[in-house]
Amino acid sequence: MAIILGIESSCDETAAALVTSERHILAHKLAGQEEAHRPFGGVVPEIAARAHVDALEPLIAAALDEAGLELADVDAIAATAGPGLIGGVMVGLVTAKALALAAGKPLIAVNHLEGHALTPRLADPALCFPYLLLLVSGGHCQLLLVEGVGRYKRLATTIDDAAGEAFDKTAKLLGLGFPGGPAVERAAALGDPKAVKLPRPLLGSAEPHFSFAGLKSAVLRARDAQTHSAEDIAAGFQQAVIDCLIDRTKRAIAVAPGATALVVAGGVAANGPIRAALQQLAAAHDLPFSAPPLWLCTDNAAMIAWAGAERFALGLTDPLDVAARPRWPLDPEADKVRGAGVKA
Amino acid sequence: MRLADEAATLALGVRIAAVVRPGDVIALFGDLGAGKTTLSRGLLSALGLEGEAPSPTFAIVQPYVPPETRIPVAHIDLYRLDDAAEAEELGLDDLLEDHVLLIEWPERLGDALWPDALRLTLIRTDDGARCLTAAVPKAWEDRWPLT
């Protein structure tokens, strides 16, 4: 059994965790804001590299303490090396390098998105490759075929806004309060999803991608028309997002017949109606449905430690001069998609 | 300047791309849904970006470097920031050495916004078009109005 120390500092969170190759989370420590305030991946970003520096060392010490371990007991040290705000990423990565050098342990540079992609396997031991992953958060909206560790095929991505961002901005536009995701969900429960006609960008389109910017603009127009309640607009908005997510995921299922399960991860998976619709879609295609617990869906260090454990098991470690990367696509081979309407 | 639709906003981004240089700051003012990201997308695409230019709201700083784009561009969104002190932590001055800075929600910078930034304000009109106003600093006098 291997024990991996995971470090996350790519944008909104500073966190450290200890996870074993046997799927035991021995400790998880998260700095800063309450998780409840950031359901879609963060609304209070931690910009300051200095704040990550201040937080990280005590977090690692506390994690080791909670697990009753010394650094010497750890088998490898994994840290997010991107994508993310470069200042924060460098703090986590340099800390990991220093610990790896001092303790003579291997370093594993983890792609933050790989953490999200593999974490469903931490939560669900029955989940096998390949599986279809819908990653929906404040910063991402992607459909990935997870074929194995380090083998990701991006089937679709958003060409503009992420789904969680659309929720946050809709809440803001309708004055529904904060945090945006749950606020829209609550308002939507009181509204009529059919009352306001809102667009479903790219629905039924031959191209596989997502787009939510136009929906945001339509919410703005509906608000300014002053003919409908905020609840009806919220309900219409939420239904439009559901219809888009389902349509695009259905398309992905069709082009990935080998997938063994439909998995949803990311803060938006906390939305009840969205989750229910995806569950129904999976059932209709005879696919098992899996969703990690919410705290593992939002940014955390357990997912980095777990991705580290998966890579470590395959002997995938990194040299100490590995660089931090502000942008780091999971699938560099993915088809290029221009923004809607952009002509070459 | 009146921008009738999304295509017109994208086209304006393309025209700005023709005259932009590393070290330039373009500040994009305007409310949610005003078209700031659309204009940015037109600009990035004209600078050679073939992939998508997602909203930078979550990432805050989205850097693009050659060969992806002809010159380095940092697409920045300060929407999630609370104040200018936080923005200082982003190290934008360092980026400015060789990047174009394309900044959405520059209000968050307060007085720290560079005086020689090109300030563009997008406002939605009642008929759904956009009205663009430019405050042109000395550094842009020989480039604005766009030809």
Short mmCIF file of C-alpha atoms in Angstrom, two decimals:
data_model
loop_
_atom_site.label_atom_id
_atom_site.label_comp_id
_atom_site.label_asym_id
_atom_site.label_seq_id
_atom_site.Cartn_x
_atom_site.Cartn_y
_atom_site.Cartn_z
CA MET A 1 0.00 0.00 0.00
CA ALA A 2 1.34 3.42 -0.96
CA ILE A 3 0.65 6.65 0.91
CA ILE A 4 0.58 9.82 -1.15
CA LEU A 5 0.71 13.40 0.09
CA GLY A 6 -1.32 15.66 -2.21
CA ILE A 7 -1.04 19.45 -2.44
CA GLU A 8 -3.51 21.75 -4.19
CA SER A 9 -3.05 25.50 -4.66
CA SER A 10 -4.07 26.14 -8.23
CA CYS A 11 -6.62 28.88 -7.71
CA ASP A 12 -9.22 29.15 -5.03
CA GLU A 13 -8.05 26.65 -2.45
CA THR A 14 -4.98 25.79 -0.49
CA ALA A 15 -5.23 22.19 0.65
CA ALA A 16 -3.21 19.16 1.67
CA ALA A 17 -4.32 15.54 1.94
CA LEU A 18 -2.99 12.06 2.59
CA VAL A 19 -4.57 9.27 0.57
CA THR A 20 -3.60 5.63 0.18
CA SER A 21 -3.59 3.47 -2.91
CA GLU A 22 -6.29 1.45 -1.10
CA ARG A 23 -8.65 4.46 -1.32
CA HIS A 24 -8.36 5.53 2.30
CA ILE A 25 -8.39 9.28 2.87
CA LEU A 26 -6.18 9.50 5.95
CA ALA A 27 -6.43 13.27 6.27
CA HIS A 28 -7.67 16.29 4.40
CA LYS A 29 -7.00 19.89 5.37
CA LEU A 30 -8.39 22.88 3.56
CA ALA A 31 -7.55 26.52 4.22
CA GLY A 32 -9.59 29.62 3.76
CA GLN A 33 -13.24 30.12 3.07
CA GLU A 34 -16.03 27.81 4.02
CA GLU A 35 -16.74 25.19 1.45
CA ALA A 36 -20.43 26.03 1.62
CA HIS A 37 -19.71 29.39 0.04
CA ARG A 38 -18.16 27.99 -3.05
CA PRO A 39 -20.36 25.31 -4.50
CA PHE A 40 -19.31 25.87 -8.10
CA GLY A 41 -15.61 25.99 -7.55
CA GLY A 42 -15.09 29.25 -5.87
CA VAL A 43 -16.40 32.74 -5.73
CA VAL A 44 -13.78 34.07 -3.35
CA PRO A 45 -10.52 33.39 -5.12
CA GLU A 46 -7.24 33.19 -3.29
CA ILE A 47 -5.09 35.33 -5.51
CA ALA A 48 -2.16 35.93 -3.24
CA ALA A 49 0.74 33.52 -3.63
CA ARG A 50 1.82 34.70 -0.19
CA ALA A 51 -1.43 33.46 1.34
CA HIS A 52 -0.82 30.02 -0.14
CA VAL A 53 2.70 30.09 1.29
CA ASP A 54 1.40 31.01 4.74
CA ALA A 55 -1.32 28.38 4.68
CA LEU A 56 0.42 25.44 3.11
CA GLU A 57 3.05 24.43 5.60
CA PRO A 58 0.68 24.29 8.61
CA LEU A 59 -1.85 22.40 6.48
CA ILE A 60 0.68 19.75 5.55
CA ALA A 61 1.81 19.47 9.15
CA ALA A 62 -1.81 19.18 10.32
CA ALA A 63 -2.59 16.53 7.72
CA LEU A 64 0.41 14.44 8.73
CA ASP A 65 -0.53 14.95 12.36
CA GLU A 66 -4.11 13.85 11.84
CA ALA A 67 -2.94 10.72 10.04
CA GLY A 68 -0.31 10.07 12.72
CA LEU A 69 2.41 9.99 10.11
CA GLU A 70 5.82 11.50 9.48
CA LEU A 71 6.94 12.74 6.09
CA ALA A 72 9.25 9.71 6.01
CA ASP A 73 6.18 7.42 5.99
CA VAL A 74 4.89 8.93 2.77
CA ASP A 75 5.71 7.14 -0.49
CA ALA A 76 5.41 10.07 -2.89
CA ILE A 77 4.45 13.74 -2.99
CA ALA A 78 1.93 14.92 -5.56
CA ALA A 79 1.12 18.55 -6.31
CA THR A 80 -1.00 20.38 -8.83
CA ALA A 81 1.32 21.72 -11.53
CA GLY A 82 -1.44 23.43 -13.52
CA PRO A 83 -3.65 24.69 -14.96
CA GLY A 84 -4.30 27.66 -12.72
CA LEU A 85 -3.07 31.00 -11.49
CA ILE A 86 0.67 30.68 -11.86
CA GLY A 87 1.58 32.26 -8.50
CA GLY A 88 -0.50 29.79 -6.51
CA VAL A 89 0.48 26.77 -8.58
CA MET A 90 4.16 27.57 -8.14
CA VAL A 91 3.81 27.76 -4.37
CA GLY A 92 2.30 24.27 -4.18
CA LEU A 93 4.69 22.77 -6.69
CA VAL A 94 7.82 24.31 -5.20
CA THR A 95 6.72 23.18 -1.73
CA ALA A 96 6.26 19.65 -3.07
CA LYS A 97 9.66 19.75 -4.74
CA ALA A 98 11.35 20.92 -1.55
CA LEU A 99 9.68 18.18 0.51
CA ALA A 100 10.50 15.57 -2.12
CA LEU A 101 14.14 16.62 -2.17
CA ALA A 102 14.44 16.86 1.61
CA ALA A 103 12.74 13.54 2.31
CA GLY A 104 14.13 11.73 -0.73
CA LYS A 105 10.65 10.96 -2.09
CA PRO A 106 9.47 10.93 -5.68
CA LEU A 107 7.56 13.97 -7.01
CA ILE A 108 4.38 13.66 -9.03
CA ALA A 109 3.20 16.71 -11.00
CA VAL A 110 -0.57 16.42 -11.36
CA ASN A 111 -2.85 18.15 -13.82
CA HIS A 112 -5.67 19.64 -11.74
CA LEU A 113 -8.19 18.41 -14.31
CA GLU A 114 -6.76 14.90 -14.07
CA GLY A 115 -7.53 15.10 -10.37
CA HIS A 116 -11.17 15.78 -11.19
CA ALA A 117 -11.17 13.09 -13.87
CA LEU A 118 -9.77 10.28 -11.71
CA THR A 119 -11.39 11.10 -8.36
CA PRO A 120 -14.60 9.27 -9.18
CA ARG A 121 -12.44 6.12 -8.87
CA LEU A 122 -11.41 7.14 -5.37
CA ALA A 123 -15.05 7.32 -4.35
CA ASP A 124 -16.31 4.35 -6.35
CA PRO A 125 -14.05 1.26 -6.38
CA ALA A 126 -16.32 -0.42 -8.92
CA LEU A 127 -15.69 2.25 -11.53
CA CYS A 128 -13.60 0.90 -14.42
CA PHE A 129 -11.98 2.49 -17.45
CA PRO A 130 -13.16 3.70 -19.83
CA TYR A 131 -15.91 5.90 -18.46
CA LEU A 132 -17.63 8.98 -19.74
CA LEU A 133 -17.13 11.97 -17.47
CA LEU A 134 -19.18 15.15 -17.50
CA LEU A 135 -17.09 17.70 -15.62
CA VAL A 136 -19.29 20.68 -14.77
CA SER A 137 -18.02 23.38 -12.45
CA GLY A 138 -17.54 27.11 -12.22
CA GLY A 139 -14.52 26.96 -14.48
CA HIS A 140 -15.11 23.93 -16.67
CA CYS A 141 -17.73 22.24 -18.75
CA GLN A 142 -16.26 19.25 -20.55
CA LEU A 143 -17.18 15.76 -21.63
CA LEU A 144 -14.21 13.44 -21.34
CA LEU A 145 -13.74 9.81 -22.18
CA VAL A 146 -11.44 8.66 -19.39
CA GLU A 147 -9.65 5.72 -21.00
CA GLY A 148 -6.97 5.28 -18.38
CA VAL A 149 -4.49 7.17 -16.26
CA GLY A 150 -3.06 9.90 -18.51
CA ARG A 151 -5.38 8.90 -21.35
CA TYR A 152 -8.21 11.36 -21.80
CA LYS A 153 -10.18 12.05 -24.90
CA ARG A 154 -11.97 15.38 -24.78
CA LEU A 155 -15.25 14.91 -26.57
CA ALA A 156 -16.66 18.36 -25.87
CA THR A 157 -15.92 21.58 -24.06
CA THR A 158 -17.58 24.93 -23.60
CA ILE A 159 -16.75 27.47 -26.24
CA ASP A 160 -17.52 30.34 -23.88
CA ASP A 161 -18.91 30.21 -20.32
CA ALA A 162 -18.82 27.20 -18.00
CA ALA A 163 -22.17 25.91 -16.70
CA GLY A 164 -21.44 26.88 -13.09
CA GLU A 165 -20.40 30.35 -14.22
CA ALA A 166 -23.74 30.66 -16.04
CA PHE A 167 -25.53 29.81 -12.77
CA ASP A 168 -23.48 32.34 -10.80
CA LYS A 169 -24.03 35.10 -13.34
CA THR A 170 -27.74 34.34 -13.70
CA ALA A 171 -28.12 34.61 -9.92
CA LYS A 172 -26.36 37.94 -10.08
CA LEU A 173 -28.50 39.21 -12.97
CA LEU A 174 -31.73 38.18 -11.21
CA GLY A 175 -30.59 39.46 -7.83
CA LEU A 176 -31.07 36.03 -6.26
CA GLY A 177 -28.21 36.30 -3.84
CA PHE A 178 -25.19 34.27 -3.06
CA PRO A 179 -23.94 31.64 -3.62
CA GLY A 180 -25.44 31.59 -7.09
CA GLY A 181 -25.94 27.89 -7.80
CA PRO A 182 -28.20 27.01 -4.86
CA ALA A 183 -29.95 30.41 -5.15
CA VAL A 184 -30.98 29.70 -8.73
CA GLU A 185 -32.02 26.15 -7.82
CA ARG A 186 -34.23 27.43 -4.96
CA ALA A 187 -35.83 30.13 -7.10
CA ALA A 188 -36.31 27.68 -9.98
CA ALA A 189 -38.24 25.32 -7.69
CA LEU A 190 -40.85 28.06 -7.29
CA GLY A 191 -41.05 28.96 -10.97
CA ASP A 192 -42.56 27.56 -14.14
CA PRO A 193 -39.81 26.31 -16.46
CA LYS A 194 -42.07 26.81 -19.47
CA ALA A 195 -43.10 30.40 -18.69
CA VAL A 196 -40.10 32.07 -20.28
CA LYS A 197 -38.79 31.04 -23.68
CA LEU A 198 -35.01 30.80 -23.41
CA PRO A 199 -32.59 29.47 -26.04
CA ARG A 200 -30.78 26.12 -25.83
CA PRO A 201 -27.44 27.01 -27.44
CA LEU A 202 -26.07 24.30 -29.75
CA LEU A 203 -28.91 21.89 -28.90
CA GLY A 204 -29.07 19.23 -31.57
CA SER A 205 -26.01 20.72 -33.25
CA ALA A 206 -23.67 18.42 -35.15
CA GLU A 207 -20.74 19.88 -33.28
CA PRO A 208 -20.30 18.37 -29.83
CA HIS A 209 -19.66 21.44 -27.68
CA PHE A 210 -21.37 23.53 -25.03
CA SER A 211 -22.17 27.24 -25.08
CA PHE A 212 -23.81 29.22 -22.31
CA ALA A 213 -22.97 32.87 -23.05
CA GLY A 214 -26.04 33.29 -25.26
CA LEU A 215 -28.25 31.87 -22.53
CA LYS A 216 -26.86 34.44 -20.11
CA SER A 217 -27.70 37.23 -22.55
CA ALA A 218 -31.23 35.81 -22.96
CA VAL A 219 -31.69 35.85 -19.17
CA LEU A 220 -30.64 39.50 -19.24
CA ARG A 221 -33.22 40.31 -21.93
CA ALA A 222 -35.95 38.41 -20.08
CA ARG A 223 -35.17 40.33 -16.91
CA ASP A 224 -35.23 43.68 -18.68
CA ALA A 225 -38.54 42.86 -20.37
CA GLN A 226 -40.08 42.86 -16.87
CA THR A 227 -42.83 40.49 -17.96
CA HIS A 228 -41.82 37.51 -15.84
CA SER A 229 -40.89 36.81 -12.25
CA ALA A 230 -37.31 36.02 -11.30
CA GLU A 231 -38.54 32.55 -10.28
CA ASP A 232 -39.92 31.82 -13.75
CA ILE A 233 -36.74 33.06 -15.41
CA ALA A 234 -34.63 30.97 -13.03
CA ALA A 235 -36.76 27.89 -13.75
CA GLY A 236 -36.51 28.50 -17.49
CA PHE A 237 -32.77 29.00 -17.22
CA GLN A 238 -32.20 25.85 -15.20
CA GLN A 239 -34.29 23.78 -17.60
CA ALA A 240 -32.34 25.20 -20.54
CA VAL A 241 -29.05 24.18 -18.90
CA ILE A 242 -30.43 20.71 -18.19
CA ASP A 243 -31.59 20.31 -21.79
CA CYS A 244 -28.15 21.37 -23.08
CA LEU A 245 -26.23 19.11 -20.71
CA ILE A 246 -28.46 16.12 -21.50
CA ASP A 247 -28.40 16.68 -25.27
CA ARG A 248 -24.64 17.00 -25.39
CA THR A 249 -24.05 14.08 -23.03
CA LYS A 250 -26.42 11.92 -25.08
CA ARG A 251 -24.35 12.75 -28.13
CA ALA A 252 -21.16 11.81 -26.29
CA ILE A 253 -22.67 8.46 -25.21
CA ALA A 254 -23.39 7.76 -28.87
CA VAL A 255 -19.79 8.39 -29.95
CA ALA A 256 -18.26 6.52 -27.03
CA PRO A 257 -20.01 3.14 -27.09
CA GLY A 258 -17.29 1.48 -25.00
CA ALA A 259 -17.93 3.62 -21.91
CA THR A 260 -18.74 1.51 -18.87
CA ALA A 261 -20.43 4.26 -16.85
CA LEU A 262 -21.65 7.83 -16.89
CA VAL A 263 -19.91 9.90 -14.25
CA VAL A 264 -20.62 13.49 -13.25
CA ALA A 265 -18.15 15.56 -11.25
CA GLY A 266 -17.85 19.24 -10.42
CA GLY A 267 -19.84 21.55 -8.22
CA VAL A 268 -22.77 21.82 -10.61
CA ALA A 269 -23.50 18.14 -9.89
CA ALA A 270 -24.89 19.40 -6.57
CA ASN A 271 -27.93 20.72 -8.44
CA GLY A 272 -30.75 18.24 -7.75
CA PRO A 273 -32.67 18.45 -11.02
CA ILE A 274 -29.44 18.29 -13.08
CA ARG A 275 -28.29 15.24 -11.19
CA ALA A 276 -31.68 13.58 -11.56
CA ALA A 277 -31.76 14.23 -15.29
CA LEU A 278 -28.29 12.75 -15.76
CA GLN A 279 -29.19 9.74 -13.66
CA GLN A 280 -32.23 9.20 -15.84
CA LEU A 281 -30.13 9.53 -18.99
CA ALA A 282 -27.68 6.92 -17.70
CA ALA A 283 -30.54 4.54 -16.85
CA ALA A 284 -32.04 4.98 -20.30
CA HIS A 285 -28.73 3.86 -21.80
CA ASP A 286 -28.20 1.01 -19.31
CA LEU A 287 -25.12 2.73 -17.93
CA PRO A 288 -24.21 2.75 -14.25
CA PHE A 289 -24.28 6.31 -12.88
CA SER A 290 -21.64 7.58 -10.51
CA ALA A 291 -21.05 10.90 -8.79
CA PRO A 292 -18.42 11.47 -6.11
CA PRO A 293 -19.59 13.15 -2.89
CA LEU A 294 -19.76 16.90 -3.31
CA TRP A 295 -16.69 17.76 -1.27
CA LEU A 296 -14.63 15.63 -3.62
CA CYS A 297 -16.19 17.38 -6.62
CA THR A 298 -15.07 20.87 -5.70
CA ASP A 299 -11.38 21.71 -5.55
CA ASN A 300 -9.56 19.70 -2.89
CA ALA A 301 -6.25 18.00 -2.27
CA ALA A 302 -7.56 14.43 -1.89
CA MET A 303 -8.16 14.36 -5.63
CA ILE A 304 -4.57 15.44 -6.27
CA ALA A 305 -3.26 12.79 -3.87
CA TRP A 306 -5.47 10.17 -5.54
CA ALA A 307 -4.34 11.14 -9.06
CA GLY A 308 -0.84 10.94 -7.62
CA ALA A 309 -1.55 7.45 -6.29
CA GLU A 310 -2.85 6.32 -9.69
CA ARG A 311 0.23 7.70 -11.44
CA PHE A 312 2.60 6.32 -8.78
CA ALA A 313 1.15 2.83 -9.22
CA LEU A 314 2.18 3.03 -12.88
CA GLY A 315 5.64 4.38 -12.06
CA LEU A 316 4.81 7.81 -13.42
CA THR A 317 6.91 10.26 -11.41
CA ASP A 318 8.40 13.59 -12.46
CA PRO A 319 11.83 15.24 -12.31
CA LEU A 320 12.37 18.03 -9.79
CA ASP A 321 12.68 20.61 -12.56
CA VAL A 322 9.16 20.03 -13.87
CA ALA A 323 7.53 23.38 -14.67
CA ALA A 324 4.23 24.88 -13.52
CA ARG A 325 1.80 25.43 -16.37
CA PRO A 326 -0.89 28.15 -16.28
CA ARG A 327 -2.71 26.37 -19.11
CA TRP A 328 -2.57 22.61 -19.48
CA PRO A 329 -5.23 20.83 -21.54
CA LEU A 330 -5.93 17.22 -20.55
CA ASP A 331 -6.17 16.22 -24.18
CA PRO A 332 -3.74 18.26 -26.29
CA GLU A 333 -4.93 16.34 -29.36
CA ALA A 334 -8.53 17.53 -28.97
CA ASP A 335 -10.10 19.18 -31.98
CA LYS A 336 -9.70 22.92 -31.92
CA VAL A 337 -12.94 24.79 -31.44
CA ARG A 338 -13.29 28.42 -32.22
CA GLY A 339 -15.73 30.55 -30.33
CA ALA A 340 -19.20 30.73 -31.77
CA GLY A 341 -19.38 32.91 -34.82
CA VAL A 342 -15.65 33.55 -35.06
CA LYS A 343 -14.60 33.37 -38.68
CA ALA A 344 -11.14 32.27 -39.69
CA MET B 1 -19.58 53.56 -32.28
CA ARG B 2 -22.60 51.29 -32.79
CA LEU B 3 -22.14 47.53 -32.90
CA ALA B 4 -25.31 46.04 -34.34
CA ASP B 5 -24.77 42.44 -33.28
CA GLU B 6 -22.33 39.82 -32.01
CA ALA B 7 -20.64 39.62 -35.40
CA ALA B 8 -19.95 43.35 -35.28
CA THR B 9 -18.43 43.04 -31.80
CA LEU B 10 -16.21 40.18 -32.97
CA ALA B 11 -15.20 42.20 -36.04
CA LEU B 12 -14.16 45.11 -33.89
CA GLY B 13 -11.89 42.75 -31.94
CA VAL B 14 -10.37 41.67 -35.23
CA ARG B 15 -9.67 45.29 -36.21
CA ILE B 16 -8.04 46.05 -32.87
CA ALA B 17 -5.85 42.96 -33.28
CA ALA B 18 -4.36 44.53 -36.41
CA VAL B 19 -2.82 47.40 -34.43
CA VAL B 20 -2.14 45.89 -31.00
CA ARG B 21 1.40 45.52 -29.66
CA PRO B 22 3.00 43.82 -26.65
CA GLY B 23 2.88 46.19 -23.69
CA ASP B 24 -0.58 47.48 -24.61
CA VAL B 25 -3.37 47.42 -22.05
CA ILE B 26 -6.94 47.25 -23.30
CA ALA B 27 -9.48 47.81 -20.54
CA LEU B 28 -12.97 46.51 -21.32
CA PHE B 29 -15.70 48.13 -19.26
CA GLY B 30 -19.31 46.98 -19.40
CA ASP B 31 -21.94 45.02 -17.50
CA LEU B 32 -22.56 41.28 -17.57
CA GLY B 33 -23.54 40.33 -21.11
CA ALA B 34 -22.26 43.57 -22.67
CA GLY B 35 -19.94 41.75 -25.04
CA LYS B 36 -16.52 42.10 -23.41
CA THR B 37 -15.60 38.45 -23.86
CA THR B 38 -17.00 38.44 -27.40
CA LEU B 39 -14.73 41.36 -28.34
CA SER B 40 -11.78 39.59 -26.70
CA ARG B 41 -12.56 36.43 -28.63
CA GLY B 42 -12.53 38.31 -31.93
CA LEU B 43 -9.18 39.83 -31.03
CA LEU B 44 -7.60 36.54 -29.92
CA SER B 45 -8.86 34.73 -32.97
CA ALA B 46 -7.40 37.42 -35.27
CA LEU B 47 -4.08 37.01 -33.46
CA GLY B 48 -4.08 33.41 -34.58
CA LEU B 49 -5.77 31.51 -31.75
CA GLU B 50 -7.34 28.42 -33.26
CA GLY B 51 -8.66 26.88 -30.07
CA GLU B 52 -11.50 28.16 -27.95
CA ALA B 53 -11.12 31.29 -25.84
CA PRO B 54 -13.25 30.42 -22.83
CA SER B 55 -14.50 33.03 -20.40
CA PRO B 56 -11.62 33.90 -18.06
CA THR B 57 -13.95 34.56 -15.12
CA PHE B 58 -12.88 31.44 -13.25
CA ALA B 59 -9.23 31.32 -14.29
CA ILE B 60 -8.81 35.10 -13.75
CA VAL B 61 -5.66 35.12 -15.91
CA GLN B 62 -5.73 33.13 -19.14
CA PRO B 63 -2.38 33.49 -20.91
CA TYR B 64 -1.91 32.78 -24.62
CA VAL B 65 1.61 32.63 -26.04
CA PRO B 66 3.17 32.01 -29.46
CA PRO B 67 2.78 29.86 -31.47
CA GLU B 68 -0.85 29.83 -30.30
CA THR B 69 -1.13 33.56 -30.91
CA ARG B 70 1.12 35.87 -32.94
CA ILE B 71 2.13 37.82 -29.82
CA PRO B 72 1.62 36.93 -26.14
CA VAL B 73 -1.78 37.97 -24.79
CA ALA B 74 -3.10 37.69 -21.24
CA HIS B 75 -6.90 37.58 -21.19
CA ILE B 76 -7.80 38.76 -17.71
CA ASP B 77 -11.10 38.93 -15.83
CA LEU B 78 -11.13 40.72 -12.49
CA TYR B 79 -14.87 40.04 -11.89
CA ARG B 80 -14.22 37.79 -8.88
CA LEU B 81 -11.80 40.17 -7.20
CA ASP B 82 -12.77 42.41 -4.34
CA ASP B 83 -10.27 45.21 -4.59
CA ALA B 84 -7.17 46.64 -6.18
CA ALA B 85 -4.89 45.19 -3.52
CA GLU B 86 -5.82 41.69 -4.68
CA ALA B 87 -5.19 42.60 -8.28
CA GLU B 88 -1.69 43.65 -7.32
CA GLU B 89 -1.00 40.02 -6.40
CA LEU B 90 -1.59 38.92 -9.96
CA GLY B 91 1.74 40.34 -11.12
CA LEU B 92 0.17 42.08 -14.11
CA ASP B 93 3.15 44.46 -14.34
CA ASP B 94 5.40 41.50 -15.05
CA LEU B 95 3.06 40.18 -17.71
CA LEU B 96 2.97 43.60 -19.33
CA GLU B 97 6.65 43.36 -20.23
CA ASP B 98 5.90 41.15 -23.20
CA HIS B 99 2.14 40.54 -23.25
CA VAL B 100 -0.88 42.46 -24.40
CA LEU B 101 -3.21 42.75 -21.41
CA LEU B 102 -6.87 42.40 -22.26
CA ILE B 103 -8.69 43.22 -19.03
CA GLU B 104 -12.37 42.66 -18.29
CA TRP B 105 -13.82 44.32 -15.18
CA PRO B 106 -10.91 46.82 -14.97
CA GLU B 107 -13.03 48.78 -12.46
CA ARG B 108 -11.56 46.48 -9.83
CA LEU B 109 -8.14 48.06 -10.37
CA GLY B 110 -9.36 51.50 -9.31
CA ASP B 111 -6.59 54.04 -9.70
CA ALA B 112 -4.11 51.28 -10.41
CA LEU B 113 -5.35 50.97 -14.00
CA TRP B 114 -2.51 52.08 -16.24
CA PRO B 115 -2.99 55.65 -17.53
CA ASP B 116 -2.01 54.63 -21.05
CA ALA B 117 -4.63 51.87 -21.22
CA LEU B 118 -7.12 52.00 -24.07
CA ARG B 119 -10.46 52.21 -22.26
CA LEU B 120 -13.39 50.73 -24.13
CA THR B 121 -16.90 50.80 -22.67
CA LEU B 122 -19.64 48.57 -24.04
CA ILE B 123 -23.26 49.40 -23.25
CA ARG B 124 -26.31 47.44 -24.37
CA THR B 125 -28.89 49.58 -26.14
CA ASP B 126 -32.64 48.96 -25.94
CA ASP B 127 -32.70 47.35 -29.37
CA GLY B 128 -30.07 44.77 -28.37
CA ALA B 129 -27.17 46.43 -30.15
CA ARG B 130 -24.06 47.63 -28.33
CA CYS B 131 -22.76 51.16 -28.04
CA LEU B 132 -18.98 51.41 -27.78
CA THR B 133 -17.20 54.41 -26.30
CA ALA B 134 -13.43 54.73 -26.37
CA ALA B 135 -11.24 56.82 -24.10
CA VAL B 136 -8.02 57.08 -26.05
CA PRO B 137 -4.70 57.66 -24.28
CA LYS B 138 -1.59 59.12 -25.89
CA ALA B 139 -0.16 55.67 -26.57
CA TRP B 140 -3.11 54.97 -28.87
CA GLU B 141 -3.52 58.37 -30.55
CA ASP B 142 -1.82 57.24 -33.75
CA ARG B 143 -3.93 54.05 -33.83
CA TRP B 144 -7.41 55.24 -32.90
CA PRO B 145 -9.84 55.69 -34.57
CA LEU B 146 -9.13 52.38 -36.26
CA THR B 147 -8.68 52.56 -40.00
#
